[in-house]
C-alpha angles and dihedrals in degrees: 000000000000093000090053090053091052093050094048095046091103092062093060128071120231093261092056094051114102123192112260094214125037103217095189091068096049107099127192113246116271111252110241114240111230124209104020091170110084094224092055092045090053094050090047090053092047091051089053090050092050093049090050093049093044092060090067112097118238118243090217129094122256113265137175138202111287094035122121111238136190113206123190112197138155114254090218134000101261095046121111100195115073121223114232118217123184125188150119120282108240098176139001122203117201109199103139111253091001094059115137141162133215116235121197126192139158117233118181092339096309120114113229124191122185132180111215126189112231093214095049112132092219092067110099103175140000119196129182108229095184136352118233090007094173090062093039088249094292097115136008125265111249102193126080094209119041099193091134086076088073090069095048132074109306091221090072088074098045112122110198119217 
């Protein structure tokens, strides 16, 4: 029908021509609203925040399980003197902003394990004392989780100051 109107345009005067399409009635499609449920919307927003925070590079050196670390962190927010913790990394969990590592040390014969969040604002400094500490730096550590060290002699994980 549209092609017939174009061919017969010459027969009509300009007063008789009517627009083929009425552009005032054409509407743009309505944008679909995602996440109408508040819980889903909140988790969507939290996911966006986590991806934005994950893009920032960490000021800490790269370390792996089996490395000996020294972590300087504040025990609480208003303190001025940092607490120094040394130990062997048993596990490292990479989950974006929720990434953490498990540090194990022996102090006065007692075994201490502490899970530390990498993105915690209380951490001031992380230094790697020795790579592949459990092998005395001679060969690389092949496992991602070193939980088997819990069953061995505790002095294997002792990092001297």
